[in-house]
Amino acid sequence: MPKSGIAVGLKKGHTVTERPLAARPANRRRSNKHVKFVRSLVREVMGFAPYERRCMELLKVGKEKRVLRILRKKLGQLSRAKNKREELTEIIRTSRMK
């Protein structure tokens, strides 16, 4: 909302021209080959976090809803929890095929 120059009211404040801001790095989501390689290397070297191992065990048993609750509590967002659950189920699926 543009400011009106008046000290009170809904549009209170000094009138200024808004500058166009560049996109922040967190908002620019592009898959990078190098980043993908480094993340896979780190995963290979470090393995899984304890909460991820626990979730994988629960997924093997079939407790998907419980896994979602644990991941949401750990990661803070439902969308991130769903993505992590899908990632872990994919890892379990590939490990069974080997």
mmCIF file of C-alpha atoms in Angstrom:
data_model
loop_
_atom_site.group_PDB
_atom_site.id
_atom_site.type_symbol
_atom_site.label_atom_id
_atom_site.label_comp_id
_atom_site.label_asym_id
_atom_site.label_seq_id
_atom_site.Cartn_x
_atom_site.Cartn_y
_atom_site.Cartn_z
ATOM 1 C CA MET A 1 0.000 0.000 0.000
ATOM 2 C CA PRO A 2 1.390 3.427 -0.895
ATOM 3 C CA LYS A 3 1.911 5.808 1.981
ATOM 4 C CA SER A 4 -0.148 8.981 2.130
ATOM 5 C CA GLY A 5 2.253 11.336 3.913
ATOM 6 C CA ILE A 6 -0.131 11.727 6.857
ATOM 7 C CA ALA A 7 1.009 10.601 10.312
ATOM 8 C CA VAL A 8 -2.201 8.698 11.197
ATOM 9 C CA GLY A 9 -4.529 6.299 9.464
ATOM 10 C CA LEU A 10 -4.308 3.152 7.421
ATOM 11 C CA LYS A 11 -1.759 4.519 4.921
ATOM 12 C CA LYS A 12 0.289 6.532 7.426
ATOM 13 C CA GLY A 13 3.926 7.328 6.848
ATOM 14 C CA HIS A 14 6.365 9.188 4.618
ATOM 15 C CA THR A 15 5.816 8.751 0.874
ATOM 16 C CA VAL A 16 8.703 6.961 -0.822
ATOM 17 C CA THR A 17 9.200 5.202 -4.142
ATOM 18 C CA GLU A 18 9.549 1.449 -3.697
ATOM 19 C CA ARG A 19 12.737 -0.112 -5.056
ATOM 20 C CA PRO A 20 12.523 -3.390 -6.952
ATOM 21 C CA LEU A 21 14.342 -5.971 -4.840
ATOM 22 C CA ALA A 22 16.356 -8.840 -6.299
ATOM 23 C CA ALA A 23 15.175 -12.372 -5.568
ATOM 24 C CA ARG A 24 16.689 -13.774 -2.407
ATOM 25 C CA PRO A 25 18.709 -16.990 -2.736
ATOM 26 C CA ALA A 26 16.177 -18.926 -0.644
ATOM 27 C CA ASN A 27 13.430 -18.113 -3.149
ATOM 28 C CA ARG A 28 15.429 -19.142 -6.214
ATOM 29 C CA ARG A 29 14.866 -22.890 -6.330
ATOM 30 C CA ARG A 30 16.804 -24.421 -9.220
ATOM 31 C CA SER A 31 18.393 -27.849 -9.279
ATOM 32 C CA ASN A 32 22.120 -27.568 -9.759
ATOM 33 C CA LYS A 33 24.231 -30.526 -10.904
ATOM 34 C CA HIS A 34 27.073 -29.726 -8.519
ATOM 35 C CA VAL A 35 24.775 -29.224 -5.514
ATOM 36 C CA LYS A 36 22.992 -32.491 -6.294
ATOM 37 C CA PHE A 37 26.320 -34.325 -6.499
ATOM 38 C CA VAL A 38 27.611 -32.844 -3.232
ATOM 39 C CA ARG A 39 24.389 -33.711 -1.391
ATOM 40 C CA SER A 40 24.499 -37.303 -2.634
ATOM 41 C CA LEU A 41 28.151 -37.560 -1.587
ATOM 42 C CA VAL A 42 27.379 -36.206 1.895
ATOM 43 C CA ARG A 43 24.469 -38.653 2.212
ATOM 44 C CA GLU A 44 26.756 -41.529 1.191
ATOM 45 C CA VAL A 45 29.488 -40.582 3.664
ATOM 46 C CA MET A 46 27.383 -39.487 6.647
ATOM 47 C CA GLY A 47 24.442 -41.860 6.338
ATOM 48 C CA PHE A 48 21.106 -41.067 7.946
ATOM 49 C CA ALA A 49 20.244 -39.038 11.013
ATOM 50 C CA PRO A 50 18.776 -40.971 13.951
ATOM 51 C CA TYR A 51 15.275 -39.584 13.352
ATOM 52 C CA GLU A 52 15.504 -40.619 9.686
ATOM 53 C CA ARG A 53 16.507 -44.164 10.652
ATOM 54 C CA ARG A 54 13.585 -44.333 13.072
ATOM 55 C CA CYS A 55 11.196 -43.101 10.393
ATOM 56 C CA MET A 56 12.501 -45.667 7.927
ATOM 57 C CA GLU A 57 11.846 -48.440 10.440
ATOM 58 C CA LEU A 58 8.296 -47.153 10.976
ATOM 59 C CA LEU A 59 7.739 -46.959 7.223
ATOM 60 C CA LYS A 60 8.818 -50.585 6.861
ATOM 61 C CA VAL A 61 6.179 -51.539 9.439
ATOM 62 C CA GLY A 62 3.561 -49.377 7.693
ATOM 63 C CA LYS A 63 3.047 -46.506 10.141
ATOM 64 C CA GLU A 64 2.977 -43.667 7.598
ATOM 65 C CA LYS A 65 0.808 -41.348 9.692
ATOM 66 C CA ARG A 66 3.111 -41.696 12.704
ATOM 67 C CA VAL A 67 6.098 -40.973 10.471
ATOM 68 C CA LEU A 68 4.424 -37.817 9.204
ATOM 69 C CA ARG A 69 3.807 -36.648 12.768
ATOM 70 C CA ILE A 70 7.432 -37.271 13.785
ATOM 71 C CA LEU A 71 8.803 -35.534 10.709
ATOM 72 C CA ARG A 72 6.476 -32.556 11.083
ATOM 73 C CA LYS A 73 7.609 -32.111 14.671
ATOM 74 C CA LYS A 74 11.260 -32.421 13.641
ATOM 75 C CA LEU A 75 11.231 -30.320 10.450
ATOM 76 C CA GLY A 76 8.647 -27.710 11.433
ATOM 77 C CA GLN A 77 6.449 -27.782 8.316
ATOM 78 C CA LEU A 78 3.941 -30.256 6.953
ATOM 79 C CA SER A 79 5.113 -29.803 3.356
ATOM 80 C CA ARG A 80 8.741 -30.483 4.305
ATOM 81 C CA ALA A 81 7.605 -33.519 6.295
ATOM 82 C CA LYS A 82 5.711 -34.896 3.293
ATOM 83 C CA ASN A 83 8.721 -34.390 1.030
ATOM 84 C CA LYS A 84 11.016 -36.111 3.529
ATOM 85 C CA ARG A 85 8.595 -39.030 3.884
ATOM 86 C CA GLU A 86 8.503 -39.467 0.105
ATOM 87 C CA GLU A 87 12.307 -39.308 -0.018
ATOM 88 C CA LEU A 88 12.644 -41.993 2.675
ATOM 89 C CA THR A 89 10.077 -44.288 1.036
ATOM 90 C CA GLU A 90 11.983 -43.928 -2.256
ATOM 91 C CA ILE A 91 15.228 -44.879 -0.491
ATOM 92 C CA ILE A 92 13.559 -47.947 1.051
ATOM 93 C CA ARG A 93 12.152 -48.932 -2.363
ATOM 94 C CA THR A 94 15.555 -48.679 -4.059
ATOM 95 C CA SER A 95 17.255 -50.618 -1.264
ATOM 96 C CA ARG A 96 14.735 -53.466 -1.654
ATOM 97 C CA MET A 97 15.384 -53.670 -5.395
ATOM 98 C CA LYS A 98 19.129 -54.143 -4.911
#
